[in-house]
Short mmCIF file of C-alpha atoms in Angstrom, two decimals:
data_model
loop_
_atom_site.label_atom_id
_atom_site.label_comp_id
_atom_site.label_asym_id
_atom_site.label_seq_id
_atom_site.Cartn_x
_atom_site.Cartn_y
_atom_site.Cartn_z
CA LEU A 206 8.32 -22.26 9.59
CA MET A 207 8.54 -18.84 11.27
CA LYS A 208 6.87 -20.09 14.43
CA LYS A 209 9.40 -22.93 14.75
CA GLU A 210 12.40 -20.64 14.32
CA GLU A 211 14.02 -19.72 17.61
CA SER A 212 15.30 -16.15 17.40
CA GLU A 213 15.44 -13.06 19.59
CA LYS A 214 13.74 -11.12 16.79
CA LYS A 215 11.39 -11.91 13.91
CA TYR A 216 10.12 -9.69 11.12
CA LEU A 217 7.02 -9.50 8.93
CA ILE A 218 7.26 -7.61 5.65
CA CYS A 219 4.47 -6.51 3.33
CA ASN A 220 5.56 -6.19 -0.29
CA VAL A 221 3.68 -3.30 -1.92
CA ASP A 222 6.31 -2.66 -4.60
CA GLU A 223 3.68 -2.77 -7.34
CA GLY A 224 5.99 -2.39 -10.31
CA ASP A 225 3.98 -3.75 -13.26
CA PRO A 226 3.01 -1.03 -15.76
CA GLY A 227 -0.72 -0.29 -15.45
CA ALA A 228 -1.20 -2.17 -12.14
CA TYR A 229 -2.66 -0.31 -9.16
CA MET A 230 -4.62 -2.89 -7.12
CA ASN A 231 -2.52 -2.47 -3.98
CA ARG A 232 -2.65 1.31 -4.16
CA ASN A 233 -6.45 1.20 -4.18
CA GLU A 234 -6.56 -1.09 -1.13
CA MET A 235 -4.17 1.11 0.86
CA GLU A 236 -6.07 4.27 0.00
CA SER A 237 -9.49 2.80 0.84
CA ASP A 238 -8.96 0.33 3.72
CA PRO A 239 -5.42 0.34 5.20
CA HIS A 240 -6.69 -1.08 8.52
CA MET A 241 -7.40 -4.43 6.81
CA LEU A 242 -3.68 -4.73 6.07
CA LEU A 243 -2.71 -3.84 9.65
CA GLU A 244 -5.16 -6.40 11.06
CA GLY A 245 -3.79 -9.15 8.84
CA MET A 246 -0.20 -8.42 9.86
CA LEU A 247 -1.19 -8.24 13.55
CA ILE A 248 -2.80 -11.69 13.37
CA ALA A 249 0.30 -13.08 11.64
CA ALA A 250 2.54 -11.46 14.28
CA TYR A 251 0.53 -13.15 17.04
CA VAL A 252 0.85 -16.55 15.33
CA THR A 253 4.54 -16.37 14.37
CA GLY A 254 5.87 -14.43 17.36
CA ALA A 255 7.16 -11.61 15.15
CA ASP A 256 7.65 -8.29 16.95
CA GLU A 257 8.58 -5.97 14.08
CA GLY A 258 6.84 -5.26 10.77
CA ILE A 259 7.74 -3.26 7.67
CA ILE A 260 5.45 -2.19 4.82
CA TYR A 261 7.54 -1.58 1.70
CA VAL A 262 5.59 0.81 -0.54
CA ARG A 263 6.31 2.41 -3.90
CA ALA A 264 7.38 6.02 -3.43
CA GLU A 265 5.07 6.91 -6.35
CA TYR A 266 2.03 6.33 -4.09
CA PRO A 267 2.01 9.49 -1.92
CA LEU A 268 -1.71 9.35 -1.00
CA ALA A 269 -1.48 5.65 -0.13
CA VAL A 270 1.56 6.31 2.07
CA GLU A 271 -0.23 9.19 3.79
CA ARG A 272 -3.35 7.15 4.59
CA LEU A 273 -1.35 4.11 5.60
CA SER A 274 0.80 6.19 7.94
CA ARG A 275 -2.34 7.73 9.46
CA ALA A 276 -3.82 4.26 10.00
CA ILE A 277 -0.64 3.17 11.80
CA GLN A 278 -0.76 6.28 14.02
CA ASP A 279 -4.40 5.52 14.88
CA ALA A 280 -3.49 1.92 15.70
CA TYR A 281 -0.76 3.08 18.08
CA ALA A 282 -3.18 5.56 19.68
CA ASN A 283 -5.70 2.76 20.30
CA ASN A 284 -3.12 0.36 21.75
CA LEU A 285 -3.32 -1.96 18.73
CA LEU A 286 0.38 -1.49 18.01
CA GLY A 287 3.25 -1.01 20.43
CA ASP A 288 4.93 -2.78 23.33
CA ASP A 289 1.85 -4.07 25.21
CA ILE A 290 -1.06 -4.61 22.85
CA LEU A 291 -4.42 -4.74 24.65
CA GLY A 292 -2.77 -6.24 27.71
CA ALA A 293 -2.15 -9.49 25.83
CA ASN A 294 1.61 -9.53 26.53
CA MET A 295 2.20 -9.01 22.80
CA ARG A 296 4.60 -6.56 21.18
CA PHE A 297 4.45 -5.51 17.54
CA ASN A 298 5.79 -2.33 15.95
CA LEU A 299 5.12 -1.37 12.36
CA GLN A 300 6.73 1.14 10.01
CA VAL A 301 6.35 2.24 6.38
CA VAL A 302 9.38 2.36 4.09
CA GLU A 303 9.17 3.97 0.66
CA GLY A 304 11.00 2.05 -2.05
CA ALA A 305 13.21 3.61 -4.68
CA GLY A 306 11.10 2.32 -7.56
CA ALA A 307 13.27 -0.59 -8.74
CA PHE A 308 11.18 -3.24 -10.51
CA VAL A 309 13.48 -6.05 -9.31
CA CYS A 310 12.62 -5.22 -5.68
CA GLY A 311 9.37 -7.10 -6.16
CA GLU A 312 11.57 -10.19 -5.58
CA GLU A 313 11.72 -10.90 -1.84
CA THR A 314 15.48 -11.12 -1.34
CA ALA A 315 16.07 -8.00 -3.48
CA LEU A 316 13.45 -6.19 -1.39
CA ILE A 317 15.24 -7.22 1.81
CA ALA A 318 18.54 -5.96 0.40
CA SER A 319 16.90 -2.62 -0.40
CA LEU A 320 15.51 -2.36 3.14
CA GLU A 321 18.98 -3.00 4.52
CA GLY A 322 20.35 -0.05 2.55
CA ARG A 323 22.05 -2.09 -0.13
CA ALA A 324 21.42 -2.28 -3.87
CA GLY A 325 18.22 -4.18 -4.62
CA ARG A 326 19.70 -7.42 -5.93
CA PRO A 327 18.34 -10.92 -5.36
CA ARG A 328 20.46 -13.64 -3.79
CA SER A 329 20.38 -17.38 -4.23
CA LYS A 330 18.27 -19.50 -1.87
CA PRO A 331 18.57 -21.31 0.57
CA PRO A 332 18.73 -19.91 3.17
CA PHE A 333 15.16 -18.74 2.72
CA PRO A 334 13.98 -15.49 4.36
CA SER A 335 11.95 -17.49 6.91
CA GLN A 336 15.29 -18.82 8.15
CA LYS A 337 17.57 -15.84 7.52
CA GLY A 338 15.97 -12.68 6.19
CA TYR A 339 16.01 -9.00 7.13
CA LEU A 340 19.20 -8.21 9.11
CA GLY A 341 19.77 -11.96 9.37
CA TYR A 342 16.59 -12.62 11.38
CA PRO A 343 13.70 -14.93 10.39
CA THR A 344 11.39 -12.99 8.07
CA THR A 345 8.06 -13.66 6.41
CA ILE A 346 7.25 -11.67 3.27
CA ASN A 347 3.83 -11.58 1.63
CA ASN A 348 2.12 -9.18 -0.72
CA LEU A 349 -0.70 -6.90 0.36
CA GLU A 350 -3.56 -9.06 -0.90
CA THR A 351 -2.33 -12.06 1.08
CA TRP A 352 -2.15 -10.07 4.34
CA CYS A 353 -5.59 -8.55 3.67
CA ASN A 354 -7.14 -12.01 3.19
CA ILE A 355 -6.13 -13.15 6.70
CA PRO A 356 -8.83 -11.23 8.68
CA LEU A 357 -11.52 -12.49 6.28
CA ILE A 358 -10.39 -16.12 6.59
CA ILE A 359 -10.14 -15.88 10.39
CA GLY A 360 -13.50 -14.09 10.66
CA LYS A 361 -15.53 -16.20 8.21
CA GLY A 362 -13.61 -19.48 8.25
CA SER A 363 -11.60 -21.42 5.70
CA ASP A 364 -14.72 -23.22 4.39
CA TRP A 365 -16.20 -19.86 3.39
CA PHE A 366 -12.95 -18.86 1.64
CA MET A 367 -12.73 -22.19 -0.21
CA ARG A 368 -16.20 -21.63 -1.68
CA TYR A 369 -14.59 -19.17 -4.07
CA GLY A 370 -12.07 -20.07 -6.73
CA ILE A 371 -10.83 -23.61 -7.39
CA PRO A 372 -9.12 -26.14 -5.06
CA SER A 373 -5.61 -25.38 -6.36
CA SER A 374 -6.20 -21.60 -6.31
CA PRO A 375 -8.91 -20.73 -3.76
CA GLY A 376 -10.31 -17.25 -3.13
CA THR A 377 -10.57 -14.21 -5.36
CA LYS A 378 -8.04 -11.97 -7.11
CA VAL A 379 -8.17 -8.29 -7.99
CA PHE A 380 -7.06 -7.55 -11.56
CA SER A 381 -6.07 -4.26 -13.10
CA LEU A 382 -7.73 -4.28 -16.53
CA VAL A 383 -6.24 -1.75 -18.95
CA GLY A 384 -5.77 -1.36 -22.67
CA LYS A 385 -8.20 -1.71 -25.56
CA VAL A 386 -11.41 -2.50 -23.63
CA LYS A 387 -14.49 -0.35 -22.97
CA HIS A 388 -14.35 -0.58 -19.18
CA THR A 389 -10.87 -0.24 -17.74
CA GLY A 390 -10.30 -0.40 -13.99
CA LEU A 391 -10.09 -2.87 -11.13
CA VAL A 392 -12.00 -6.15 -11.35
CA GLU A 393 -12.28 -8.74 -8.57
CA LEU A 394 -13.06 -12.27 -9.74
CA PRO A 395 -12.90 -15.74 -8.21
CA LEU A 396 -9.77 -17.55 -9.35
CA GLY A 397 -10.69 -20.08 -12.01
CA GLU A 398 -12.92 -17.72 -13.99
CA LYS A 399 -12.25 -17.64 -17.71
CA LEU A 400 -10.40 -14.87 -19.52
CA THR A 401 -13.55 -14.30 -21.57
CA THR A 402 -15.37 -13.25 -18.37
CA LEU A 403 -12.66 -10.72 -17.57
CA VAL A 404 -12.25 -9.28 -21.07
CA TYR A 405 -15.76 -9.42 -22.55
CA GLU A 406 -18.10 -9.29 -19.54
CA ALA A 407 -16.21 -7.16 -17.00
CA GLY A 408 -14.25 -5.26 -19.65
CA GLY A 409 -17.12 -4.92 -22.13
CA GLY A 410 -15.09 -6.15 -25.09
CA SER A 411 -13.22 -4.10 -27.65
CA VAL A 412 -13.21 -0.33 -27.30
CA SER A 413 -13.64 -0.09 -31.07
CA LYS A 414 -16.44 -1.52 -33.21
CA THR A 415 -14.05 -2.21 -36.07
CA LYS A 416 -11.11 -3.67 -34.15
CA ARG A 417 -10.99 -7.14 -32.65
CA ILE A 418 -9.14 -8.09 -29.47
CA LYS A 419 -6.26 -10.41 -30.25
CA ALA A 420 -4.34 -10.88 -26.98
CA VAL A 421 -4.07 -10.18 -23.26
CA GLN A 422 -0.71 -9.57 -21.67
CA SER A 423 -0.72 -10.86 -18.08
CA GLY A 424 1.82 -10.72 -15.29
CA GLY A 425 3.59 -7.52 -16.27
CA PRO A 426 6.87 -7.37 -18.20
CA SER A 427 7.94 -10.77 -16.88
CA GLY A 428 4.64 -12.35 -17.98
CA GLY A 429 3.42 -13.25 -21.44
CA CYS A 430 0.81 -12.56 -24.10
CA ILE A 431 -2.17 -14.91 -24.34
CA PRO A 432 -3.85 -14.99 -27.80
CA SER A 433 -7.62 -14.63 -28.06
CA HIS A 434 -8.21 -18.23 -29.16
CA LEU A 435 -7.06 -19.30 -25.67
CA PHE A 436 -9.43 -16.99 -23.77
CA ASP A 437 -11.54 -20.00 -22.75
CA LYS A 438 -8.76 -20.99 -20.33
CA SER A 439 -9.23 -20.24 -16.65
CA ILE A 440 -7.39 -17.53 -14.73
CA ASP A 441 -5.38 -19.25 -12.02
CA TYR A 442 -1.71 -19.65 -11.20
CA GLU A 443 -1.27 -23.09 -12.79
CA SER A 444 -3.29 -22.39 -15.95
CA LEU A 445 -1.49 -19.15 -16.73
CA ALA A 446 1.89 -20.82 -16.19
CA ALA A 447 0.85 -23.59 -18.61
CA LEU A 448 0.09 -20.90 -21.21
CA GLY A 449 3.59 -19.47 -20.84
CA SER A 450 2.55 -16.52 -18.71
CA ILE A 451 2.24 -15.74 -14.99
CA MET A 452 -0.28 -14.17 -12.64
CA GLY A 453 2.20 -11.60 -11.34
CA SER A 454 0.54 -8.84 -9.38
CA GLY A 455 -2.61 -9.12 -11.51
CA GLY A 456 -2.10 -6.62 -14.32
CA MET A 457 -4.01 -7.42 -17.54
CA VAL A 458 -3.26 -5.39 -20.68
CA VAL A 459 -5.71 -5.98 -23.55
CA MET A 460 -4.40 -5.61 -27.11
CA ASP A 461 -6.26 -5.35 -30.41
CA ASN A 462 -5.36 -5.33 -34.13
CA ASP A 463 -3.59 -1.99 -33.81
CA ASN A 464 -0.99 -3.48 -31.45
CA CYS A 465 2.06 -4.93 -33.15
CA MET A 466 3.15 -7.97 -31.16
CA VAL A 467 6.80 -7.50 -32.15
CA ASP A 468 6.74 -3.90 -30.92
CA SER A 469 5.00 -5.06 -27.74
CA ALA A 470 7.64 -7.71 -27.15
CA ARG A 471 10.36 -5.15 -27.74
CA TYR A 472 8.75 -2.68 -25.30
CA PHE A 473 8.58 -5.20 -22.46
CA VAL A 474 12.07 -6.58 -23.12
CA GLU A 475 13.42 -3.01 -23.12
CA PHE A 476 11.71 -2.47 -19.75
CA THR A 477 13.17 -5.65 -18.20
CA THR A 478 16.61 -4.92 -19.67
CA LYS A 479 16.66 -1.50 -18.01
CA GLU A 480 15.27 -2.85 -14.73
CA SER A 481 17.64 -5.83 -14.51
CA CYS A 482 19.90 -5.50 -11.48
CA GLY A 483 22.81 -6.98 -13.47
CA ASN A 484 23.63 -9.45 -10.71
CA CYS A 485 23.47 -12.61 -12.83
CA THR A 486 24.93 -13.17 -16.30
CA PRO A 487 21.88 -14.81 -17.98
CA CYS A 488 19.65 -11.82 -17.28
CA ARG A 489 22.26 -9.10 -17.76
CA GLU A 490 23.75 -10.38 -21.02
CA GLY A 491 20.84 -12.43 -22.36
CA LEU A 492 18.23 -9.67 -22.23
CA SER A 493 20.60 -7.27 -23.99
CA GLN A 494 21.00 -9.79 -26.82
CA VAL A 495 17.24 -10.34 -27.06
CA LEU A 496 16.65 -6.58 -27.19
CA SER A 497 19.24 -6.07 -29.95
CA ILE A 498 17.60 -8.79 -32.08
CA LEU A 499 14.11 -7.33 -31.56
CA ASP A 500 15.46 -3.85 -32.37
CA ARG A 501 16.76 -5.14 -35.67
CA ILE A 502 13.47 -6.94 -36.47
CA THR A 503 11.40 -3.79 -35.83
CA LYS A 504 13.61 -1.97 -38.35
CA GLY A 505 12.77 -4.54 -41.04
CA GLU A 506 16.15 -6.27 -40.84
CA GLY A 507 15.00 -9.54 -39.27
CA ARG A 508 16.34 -12.92 -40.37
CA LYS A 509 14.64 -16.30 -40.15
CA GLU A 510 17.32 -17.62 -37.79
CA ASP A 511 16.47 -14.80 -35.35
CA LEU A 512 13.33 -16.71 -34.30
CA VAL A 513 15.41 -19.77 -33.37
CA MET A 514 17.89 -17.62 -31.47
CA LEU A 515 15.10 -15.79 -29.58
CA GLU A 516 13.58 -19.11 -28.49
CA THR A 517 16.98 -20.43 -27.41
CA LEU A 518 17.86 -17.29 -25.49
CA GLY A 519 14.42 -17.14 -23.88
CA ALA A 520 14.67 -20.71 -22.62
CA HIS A 521 18.21 -20.26 -21.28
CA ILE A 522 17.45 -16.95 -19.53
CA SER A 523 14.24 -18.16 -17.87
CA ASP A 524 15.85 -21.45 -16.76
CA THR A 525 19.06 -20.00 -15.33
CA ALA A 526 18.32 -16.43 -14.17
CA MET A 527 18.55 -15.90 -10.42
CA CYS A 528 15.03 -14.43 -10.08
CA GLY A 529 11.73 -14.08 -11.89
CA LEU A 530 12.72 -10.93 -13.78
CA GLY A 531 14.78 -13.03 -16.19
#
């Protein structure tokens, strides 16, 4: 789409607003190999005709910003960025922008609004960013892992990439495994692997000999909790959605018997309520109502009809909210 758009200017944006609690996959990549990101964006700029790029990074990642900025300086010094790249009649300039830490800016149109100096609030689509994005120009936004996959696919070929994962979700994914497991940290697995592989093989199982794992929360605050009897399901975008969760940025929080699921639900709803931009009524008003009901339940004042109301509110908010936060 970007290549077909006729415009005097085109933009590429890398979304590194890694807002999920406990997720730090993108930070690790920027701190260890920022040149992979630059190479991926350069290839995309060559293909789409984009001449400006922006990397939107969480301000809470000072070391990542420092190393990324150094990598960009080195690229300019070696004529890999600038107005005449390697004599190929190609122009591409790249800058780093530190975000203000708003969770909703993980949504592409809210991120664009933040870059433009406005409040980070999503807008309805169409027009899509590839038609009218940053400053009104055609814009392509992808997250860091997508940009970093481009050099590998170009270098090794699509057949090599398709060997990993499953047809509907090819390749690998880096997960941030935290919570009640022996081995917390970053785990890279082919998409399509089972949750049991992630939790019991990579994670080593329960951190306690007397406690059993009962759920994994995937996709951050906007995701969902997957009970242990469903751990034989595969980890891919479609399967997680069918379970009522999402992939998100790849955060996986493991919970055991000590975790109260009502308290967990209340914690994540409180987070999304605070992080809601307030732009649309379903999210702004609906989440406040959900939080007040969960507050009452955690105080021992729950009523049977609360469960029906929570299901009704949840369905209405998720179906009608302007972005994925709701």
